[in-house]
């Protein structure tokens, strides 16, 4: 069982679209997948369920924001299990293909942004010991509760917001692996080096505190980058256009693994009203360019499966 975060500081690079498609494809191939939406924008949540269902879950206190509230208000260490739902549209589609797996979801909430600010106030302290224990408590809580449900799934995917706030850091600490979707353009590739460096710094700090605390409830972590996946790639003559090739080459030169397969730019297929649709990999009966796009996406996910070993 593996936990994988999908992360990039840069917004709009295809994190959520890729998360939904990876989840759908893995379930199609027989895996039980849980997707956790940690982005206050709730894009992934609202691509799997409609807004009325989300409002019902909100009123029942069944979003990740409520779980954080329980921690912040009551210092409660509650399970994530009661938050898990099985969204119908995607699972009906999977069943119609006789797929062996399923996609479950933990929903996000617009007010998760306030949670982030409040978590930040729980850090710090006036002695090394307090700083260390506050840091470990705030940063490890999500990991510990994810660890409890790990055996229920083959894969847990976390769709991260475009920042490195504490909720995002929670995701990294909970993860075995992470994936970095990026558009092959200046701004999207610029931050990758910095992102990897920040993740390494976070990991080192966390592990140092774990070692110093020397208590069995906290264990060392090794979140490992699986690679950069280039999205929204424009092809000419069966290869990315030259401007994009340059950015791809630039990231390759840094030594970070980059996926050899790309996600092609296709507004019609990907921007197709996600609130009514299903992820592209589950769209049957495609022809022409649309079939090419889906096949390439499947190739990206096959590469991921080979890298992650599941
Ligand atoms: N391969 C693609 N081709 C064309 N459009 C795409 C592709 N992938 C995603 N999109 C579109 O680009 C927009 C941004 O995608 P998405 O929401 O997945 O990015 P994101 O990185 O999760 O954004 P954010 O940082 O805001 O969470 C969406 O409108 C989506 O439909
Ligand atoms: Mg997103």
Tab-separated table of C-alpha atoms and ligand atoms in Angstrom:
chain	number	residue	atom	x	y	z
A	1	UNK	CA	0.000	0.000	0.000
A	2	UNK	CA	1.382	3.389	-1.037
A	3	UNK	CA	0.522	7.014	-0.294
A	4	UNK	CA	1.269	9.425	-3.154
A	5	UNK	CA	0.956	13.219	-3.061
A	6	UNK	CA	0.432	15.224	-6.225
A	7	UNK	CA	2.093	18.587	-5.710
A	8	UNK	CA	3.433	21.735	-7.367
A	9	UNK	CA	3.553	25.299	-6.008
A	10	UNK	CA	2.325	26.537	-9.310
A	11	UNK	CA	-1.455	26.668	-9.786
A	12	UNK	CA	-3.322	25.327	-12.786
A	13	UNK	CA	-0.675	22.850	-13.944
A	14	UNK	CA	-3.024	19.863	-13.982
A	15	UNK	CA	-2.563	18.389	-10.468
A	16	UNK	CA	-6.252	17.763	-9.883
A	17	UNK	CA	-6.951	16.478	-13.395
A	18	UNK	CA	-4.032	14.080	-13.127
A	19	UNK	CA	-5.035	12.927	-9.624
A	20	UNK	CA	-8.563	12.097	-10.819
A	21	UNK	CA	-7.264	10.208	-13.851
A	22	UNK	CA	-4.653	8.247	-11.909
A	23	UNK	CA	-7.291	7.243	-9.361
A	24	UNK	CA	-9.735	6.203	-12.078
A	25	UNK	CA	-7.166	4.246	-14.096
A	26	UNK	CA	-5.822	2.379	-11.061
A	27	UNK	CA	-9.368	1.459	-9.997
A	28	UNK	CA	-10.088	0.366	-13.568
A	29	UNK	CA	-7.086	-1.942	-13.234
A	30	UNK	CA	-8.535	-3.449	-10.063
A	31	UNK	CA	-7.005	-1.315	-7.305
A	32	UNK	CA	-8.871	0.130	-4.351
A	33	UNK	CA	-7.994	3.806	-4.296
A	34	UNK	CA	-8.688	6.555	-1.785
A	35	UNK	CA	-8.343	10.147	-2.952
A	36	UNK	CA	-7.913	12.869	-0.344
A	37	UNK	CA	-8.655	16.415	-1.501
A	38	UNK	CA	-6.503	18.771	0.566
A	39	UNK	CA	-7.101	21.830	-1.608
A	40	UNK	CA	-9.543	24.449	-0.234
A	41	UNK	CA	-10.541	25.119	-3.839
A	42	UNK	CA	-12.378	21.727	-3.632
A	43	UNK	CA	-11.947	21.115	-7.380
A	44	UNK	CA	-11.332	17.401	-7.027
A	45	UNK	CA	-14.215	17.012	-4.580
A	46	UNK	CA	-16.634	18.769	-6.912
A	47	UNK	CA	-15.477	16.791	-9.922
A	48	UNK	CA	-16.528	13.595	-8.101
A	49	UNK	CA	-19.717	14.699	-6.308
A	50	UNK	CA	-22.277	17.429	-6.923
A	51	UNK	CA	-22.604	20.499	-4.780
A	52	UNK	CA	-25.795	19.277	-3.062
A	53	UNK	CA	-24.071	16.139	-1.875
A	54	UNK	CA	-21.113	18.195	-0.728
A	55	UNK	CA	-23.460	20.454	1.278
A	56	UNK	CA	-25.002	17.394	2.925
A	57	UNK	CA	-21.552	16.110	3.905
A	58	UNK	CA	-20.618	19.576	5.149
A	59	UNK	CA	-23.703	19.687	7.390
A	60	UNK	CA	-22.777	16.234	8.730
A	61	UNK	CA	-19.234	17.404	9.476
A	62	UNK	CA	-17.731	14.941	6.998
A	63	UNK	CA	-14.951	16.917	5.290
A	64	UNK	CA	-11.238	17.088	6.022
A	65	UNK	CA	-11.751	20.599	7.418
A	66	UNK	CA	-14.030	19.184	10.135
A	67	UNK	CA	-11.372	16.614	11.004
A	68	UNK	CA	-8.814	19.409	11.451
A	69	UNK	CA	-11.377	21.435	13.466
A	70	UNK	CA	-11.770	18.511	15.850
A	71	UNK	CA	-8.014	18.487	16.332
A	72	UNK	CA	-7.767	22.261	16.799
A	73	UNK	CA	-10.881	22.715	18.975
A	74	UNK	CA	-10.898	19.549	21.056
A	75	UNK	CA	-7.417	18.110	20.624
A	76	UNK	CA	-9.190	15.034	19.305
A	77	UNK	CA	-7.337	12.341	17.502
A	78	UNK	CA	-10.293	11.078	15.490
A	79	UNK	CA	-10.184	8.509	12.715
A	80	UNK	CA	-10.497	9.505	9.061
A	81	UNK	CA	-12.864	6.588	8.408
A	82	UNK	CA	-16.129	8.457	9.002
A	83	UNK	CA	-15.145	10.999	6.302
A	84	UNK	CA	-14.772	8.459	3.525
A	85	UNK	CA	-17.433	8.340	0.822
A	86	UNK	CA	-17.772	6.287	-2.361
A	87	UNK	CA	-18.767	8.776	-5.089
A	88	UNK	CA	-21.422	7.308	-7.338
A	89	UNK	CA	-20.789	8.637	-10.822
A	90	UNK	CA	-17.224	7.420	-11.164
A	91	UNK	CA	-17.892	4.123	-9.399
A	92	UNK	CA	-20.960	3.431	-11.556
A	93	UNK	CA	-18.768	3.982	-14.591
A	94	UNK	CA	-16.110	1.646	-13.172
A	95	UNK	CA	-18.767	-0.997	-12.471
A	96	UNK	CA	-20.070	-0.699	-16.027
A	97	UNK	CA	-16.584	-1.740	-17.208
A	98	UNK	CA	-16.489	-4.551	-14.606
A	99	UNK	CA	-13.422	-2.921	-13.128
A	100	UNK	CA	-12.272	-4.751	-10.032
A	101	UNK	CA	-11.406	-1.642	-8.038
A	102	UNK	CA	-13.085	1.446	-6.607
A	103	UNK	CA	-12.415	5.110	-5.931
A	104	UNK	CA	-13.252	6.478	-2.470
A	105	UNK	CA	-12.976	10.133	-1.539
A	106	UNK	CA	-12.355	12.389	1.439
A	107	UNK	CA	-13.802	15.800	0.592
A	108	UNK	CA	-12.230	19.183	1.039
A	109	UNK	CA	-13.758	22.460	2.207
A	110	UNK	CA	-13.303	26.125	1.266
A	111	UNK	CA	-12.546	26.985	4.888
A	112	UNK	CA	-9.528	24.693	4.953
A	113	UNK	CA	-7.591	27.877	4.271
A	114	UNK	CA	-8.403	29.107	7.819
A	115	UNK	CA	-7.306	25.781	9.258
A	116	UNK	CA	-3.909	26.309	7.711
A	117	UNK	CA	-3.507	29.651	9.457
A	118	UNK	CA	-4.595	28.216	12.782
A	119	UNK	CA	-2.274	25.238	12.526
A	120	UNK	CA	0.578	27.698	12.033
A	121	UNK	CA	-0.235	29.319	15.393
A	122	UNK	CA	0.179	25.928	17.097
A	123	UNK	CA	3.809	25.731	16.089
A	124	UNK	CA	6.652	27.313	17.992
A	125	UNK	CA	7.180	27.501	21.746
A	126	UNK	CA	9.687	28.839	24.219
A	127	UNK	CA	11.959	25.846	24.642
A	128	UNK	CA	13.563	23.397	22.237
A	129	UNK	CA	11.485	20.616	23.732
A	130	UNK	CA	8.160	22.463	23.246
A	131	UNK	CA	9.075	23.509	19.710
A	132	UNK	CA	9.929	19.917	18.871
A	133	UNK	CA	6.823	18.372	20.359
A	134	UNK	CA	4.480	21.007	18.859
A	135	UNK	CA	6.080	20.492	15.464
A	136	UNK	CA	5.739	16.715	15.617
A	137	UNK	CA	2.148	16.852	16.891
A	138	UNK	CA	0.954	19.273	14.203
A	139	UNK	CA	2.970	17.776	11.341
A	140	UNK	CA	2.433	14.082	12.033
A	141	UNK	CA	-1.285	13.982	12.831
A	142	UNK	CA	-2.497	13.359	9.293
A	143	UNK	CA	0.205	10.750	8.684
A	144	UNK	CA	-0.789	8.819	11.785
A	145	UNK	CA	-4.456	8.675	10.856
A	146	UNK	CA	-3.637	7.793	7.232
A	147	UNK	CA	-1.407	5.000	8.510
A	148	UNK	CA	-4.466	3.580	10.345
A	149	UNK	CA	-6.427	3.172	7.103
A	150	UNK	CA	-3.529	2.271	4.809
A	151	UNK	CA	-4.366	-1.405	4.759
A	152	UNK	CA	-7.886	-0.743	3.465
A	153	UNK	CA	-6.476	0.530	0.154
A	154	UNK	CA	-3.885	-0.272	-2.506
A	155	UNK	CA	-3.175	3.390	-3.127
A	156	UNK	CA	-3.999	6.648	-1.336
A	157	UNK	CA	-3.621	9.747	-3.532
A	158	UNK	CA	-3.488	13.238	-2.061
A	159	UNK	CA	-4.332	16.217	-4.280
A	160	UNK	CA	-2.390	19.139	-2.788
A	161	UNK	CA	-3.116	22.866	-3.069
A	162	UNK	CA	-0.642	25.086	-4.950
A	163	UNK	CA	1.326	26.138	-1.852
A	164	UNK	CA	3.591	24.714	0.842
A	165	UNK	CA	1.426	25.563	3.852
A	166	UNK	CA	1.093	23.258	6.821
A	167	UNK	CA	-1.717	21.165	5.351
A	168	UNK	CA	0.481	20.509	2.298
A	169	UNK	CA	3.397	19.658	4.591
A	170	UNK	CA	1.064	17.198	6.378
A	171	UNK	CA	0.508	15.496	3.020
A	172	UNK	CA	4.211	15.213	2.248
A	173	UNK	CA	4.951	13.769	5.680
A	174	UNK	CA	2.190	11.189	5.177
A	175	UNK	CA	3.496	10.196	1.727
A	176	UNK	CA	5.735	7.409	0.496
A	177	UNK	CA	6.004	9.149	-2.862
A	178	UNK	CA	5.146	12.380	-4.580
A	179	UNK	CA	4.536	13.409	-8.164
A	180	UNK	CA	5.123	16.853	-9.650
A	181	UNK	CA	2.887	17.752	-12.603
A	182	UNK	CA	4.243	20.747	-14.525
A	183	UNK	CA	3.448	22.648	-17.669
A	184	UNK	CA	6.545	22.947	-19.870
A	185	UNK	CA	6.706	26.724	-19.524
A	186	UNK	CA	8.893	29.187	-17.687
A	187	UNK	CA	6.853	29.756	-14.529
A	188	UNK	CA	5.719	26.166	-14.038
A	189	UNK	CA	9.215	24.718	-14.248
A	190	UNK	CA	10.912	27.536	-12.349
A	191	UNK	CA	9.663	26.440	-8.936
A	192	UNK	CA	10.403	22.711	-9.221
A	193	UNK	CA	13.939	22.906	-7.844
A	194	UNK	CA	12.749	25.003	-4.953
A	195	UNK	CA	9.864	22.624	-4.236
A	196	UNK	CA	12.190	19.613	-4.101
A	197	UNK	CA	14.578	21.515	-1.850
A	198	UNK	CA	11.781	22.516	0.539
A	199	UNK	CA	10.529	18.942	0.709
A	200	UNK	CA	14.054	17.739	1.540
A	201	UNK	CA	14.429	20.388	4.229
A	202	UNK	CA	11.062	19.451	5.730
A	203	UNK	CA	11.984	15.755	5.702
A	204	UNK	CA	15.355	16.396	7.363
A	205	UNK	CA	13.839	18.599	10.041
A	206	UNK	CA	11.057	16.105	10.750
A	207	UNK	CA	13.478	13.183	10.986
A	208	UNK	CA	15.838	15.138	13.213
A	209	UNK	CA	12.984	15.896	15.652
A	210	UNK	CA	11.822	12.268	15.520
A	211	UNK	CA	15.342	11.113	16.409
A	212	UNK	CA	15.650	13.654	19.229
A	213	UNK	CA	12.211	12.832	20.647
A	214	UNK	CA	13.024	9.095	20.548
A	215	UNK	CA	9.422	8.013	21.116
A	216	UNK	CA	7.833	5.093	19.319
A	217	UNK	CA	4.767	7.087	18.190
A	218	UNK	CA	6.959	9.029	15.735
A	219	UNK	CA	8.953	7.349	12.997
A	220	UNK	CA	11.330	8.560	10.298
A	221	UNK	CA	9.924	9.362	6.870
A	222	UNK	CA	11.320	9.050	3.338
A	223	UNK	CA	8.970	10.822	0.908
A	224	UNK	CA	10.515	10.111	-2.495
A	225	UNK	CA	9.963	12.003	-5.732
A	226	UNK	CA	8.701	9.716	-8.497
A	227	UNK	CA	9.174	12.387	-11.103
A	228	UNK	CA	7.937	15.393	-12.997
A	229	UNK	CA	5.003	14.747	-15.321
A	230	UNK	CA	4.665	17.288	-18.108
A	231	UNK	CA	1.064	18.256	-18.751
A	232	UNK	CA	-0.750	20.340	-21.367
A	233	UNK	CA	1.963	19.550	-23.881
A	234	UNK	CA	1.432	20.809	-27.445
A	235	UNK	CA	2.689	18.467	-30.146
A	236	UNK	CA	3.983	19.212	-33.603
A	237	UNK	CA	5.332	16.423	-35.789
A	238	UNK	CA	4.815	13.919	-32.969
A	239	UNK	CA	6.968	15.772	-30.503
A	240	UNK	CA	6.477	18.690	-28.102
A	241	UNK	CA	6.859	22.076	-29.826
A	242	UNK	CA	10.389	23.411	-29.590
A	243	UNK	CA	9.720	26.042	-26.888
A	244	UNK	CA	8.316	23.317	-24.631
A	245	UNK	CA	11.145	20.906	-25.474
A	246	UNK	CA	13.555	23.479	-24.089
A	247	UNK	CA	11.777	23.610	-20.707
A	248	UNK	CA	11.523	19.823	-20.584
A	249	UNK	CA	15.269	19.542	-21.293
A	250	UNK	CA	16.007	22.133	-18.640
A	251	UNK	CA	14.220	20.082	-15.954
A	252	UNK	CA	15.912	16.886	-17.201
A	253	UNK	CA	19.320	18.528	-16.789
A	254	UNK	CA	18.653	19.029	-13.064
A	255	UNK	CA	18.773	15.249	-12.694
A	256	UNK	CA	15.209	14.942	-11.387
A	257	UNK	CA	13.362	12.052	-12.995
A	258	UNK	CA	11.001	13.248	-15.713
A	259	UNK	CA	8.356	10.990	-17.179
A	260	UNK	CA	9.057	10.002	-20.772
A	261	UNK	CA	5.331	10.097	-21.572
A	262	UNK	CA	3.433	13.401	-21.595
A	263	UNK	CA	-0.116	14.551	-21.028
A	264	UNK	CA	-1.171	16.333	-24.188
A	265	UNK	CA	-3.015	19.644	-24.198
A	266	UNK	CA	-6.612	19.109	-25.201
A	267	UNK	CA	-9.142	21.659	-24.038
A	268	UNK	CA	-12.161	19.784	-25.358
A	269	UNK	CA	-11.443	16.560	-23.506
A	270	UNK	CA	-10.079	17.953	-20.259
A	271	UNK	CA	-12.193	21.039	-19.768
A	272	UNK	CA	-15.357	19.093	-20.503
A	273	UNK	CA	-17.650	20.081	-17.570
A	274	UNK	CA	-15.989	17.943	-14.900
A	275	UNK	CA	-19.055	18.277	-12.664
A	276	UNK	CA	-20.967	16.041	-15.068
A	277	UNK	CA	-18.187	13.989	-16.551
A	278	UNK	CA	-15.823	11.227	-15.604
A	279	UNK	CA	-12.016	11.315	-15.847
A	280	UNK	CA	-10.712	11.040	-19.413
A	281	UNK	CA	-9.329	7.526	-18.865
A	282	UNK	CA	-12.888	6.294	-18.253
A	283	UNK	CA	-14.380	7.881	-21.361
A	284	UNK	CA	-15.242	5.038	-23.678
A	285	UNK	CA	-15.799	5.211	-27.428
A	286	UNK	CA	-13.205	7.825	-28.233
A	287	UNK	CA	-11.766	8.156	-31.704
A	288	UNK	CA	-9.093	10.168	-33.510
A	289	UNK	CA	-7.170	12.730	-31.468
A	290	UNK	CA	-9.260	12.028	-28.383
A	291	UNK	CA	-8.226	8.398	-28.388
A	292	UNK	CA	-4.580	9.478	-28.746
A	293	UNK	CA	-4.921	11.752	-25.712
A	294	UNK	CA	-6.440	8.982	-23.618
A	295	UNK	CA	-3.818	6.436	-24.720
A	296	UNK	CA	-0.991	8.844	-23.874
A	297	UNK	CA	-2.518	9.463	-20.457
A	298	UNK	CA	-2.717	5.715	-19.893
A	299	UNK	CA	0.983	5.487	-20.860
A	300	UNK	CA	1.860	8.132	-18.254
A	301	UNK	CA	0.006	6.109	-15.621
A	302	UNK	CA	1.673	2.869	-16.759
A	303	UNK	CA	5.015	4.599	-16.232
A	304	UNK	CA	3.882	5.627	-12.759
A	305	UNK	CA	2.808	2.061	-11.927
A	306	UNK	CA	6.218	0.750	-13.007
A	307	UNK	CA	8.035	3.391	-10.932
A	308	UNK	CA	5.947	2.996	-7.775
A	309	UNK	CA	5.885	-0.785	-8.064
A	310	UNK	CA	2.193	-1.508	-7.655
B	1	LIG	N1	-4.021	18.120	-20.548
B	1	LIG	C1	-4.842	19.169	-20.470
B	1	LIG	N2	-5.200	19.853	-21.574
B	1	LIG	C2	-6.015	20.927	-21.520
B	1	LIG	N3	-6.541	21.401	-20.392
B	1	LIG	C3	-6.223	20.783	-19.231
B	1	LIG	C4	-5.367	19.631	-19.205
B	1	LIG	N4	-5.235	19.235	-17.907
B	1	LIG	C5	-5.981	20.089	-17.175
B	1	LIG	N5	-6.572	21.006	-17.952
B	1	LIG	C6	-7.437	22.128	-17.547
B	1	LIG	O1	-6.612	23.122	-16.949
B	1	LIG	C7	-7.232	23.675	-15.800
B	1	LIG	C8	-6.326	23.460	-14.573
B	1	LIG	O2	-6.219	22.062	-14.343
B	1	LIG	P1	-6.215	21.476	-12.858
B	1	LIG	O3	-7.362	22.037	-12.080
B	1	LIG	O4	-6.115	20.013	-12.971
B	1	LIG	O5	-4.851	22.102	-12.327
B	1	LIG	P2	-4.329	22.208	-10.823
B	1	LIG	O6	-2.856	22.173	-10.893
B	1	LIG	O7	-5.002	21.217	-9.967
B	1	LIG	O8	-4.832	23.660	-10.431
B	1	LIG	P3	-4.804	24.301	-8.952
B	1	LIG	O9	-3.388	24.645	-8.682
B	1	LIG	O10	-5.700	25.503	-9.092
B	1	LIG	O11	-5.333	23.271	-8.014
B	1	LIG	C9	-8.582	23.025	-15.694
B	1	LIG	O12	-9.535	23.832	-16.317
B	1	LIG	C10	-8.430	21.724	-16.461
B	1	LIG	O13	-9.648	21.295	-17.020
B	2	LIG	MG1	-6.059	21.445	-8.176
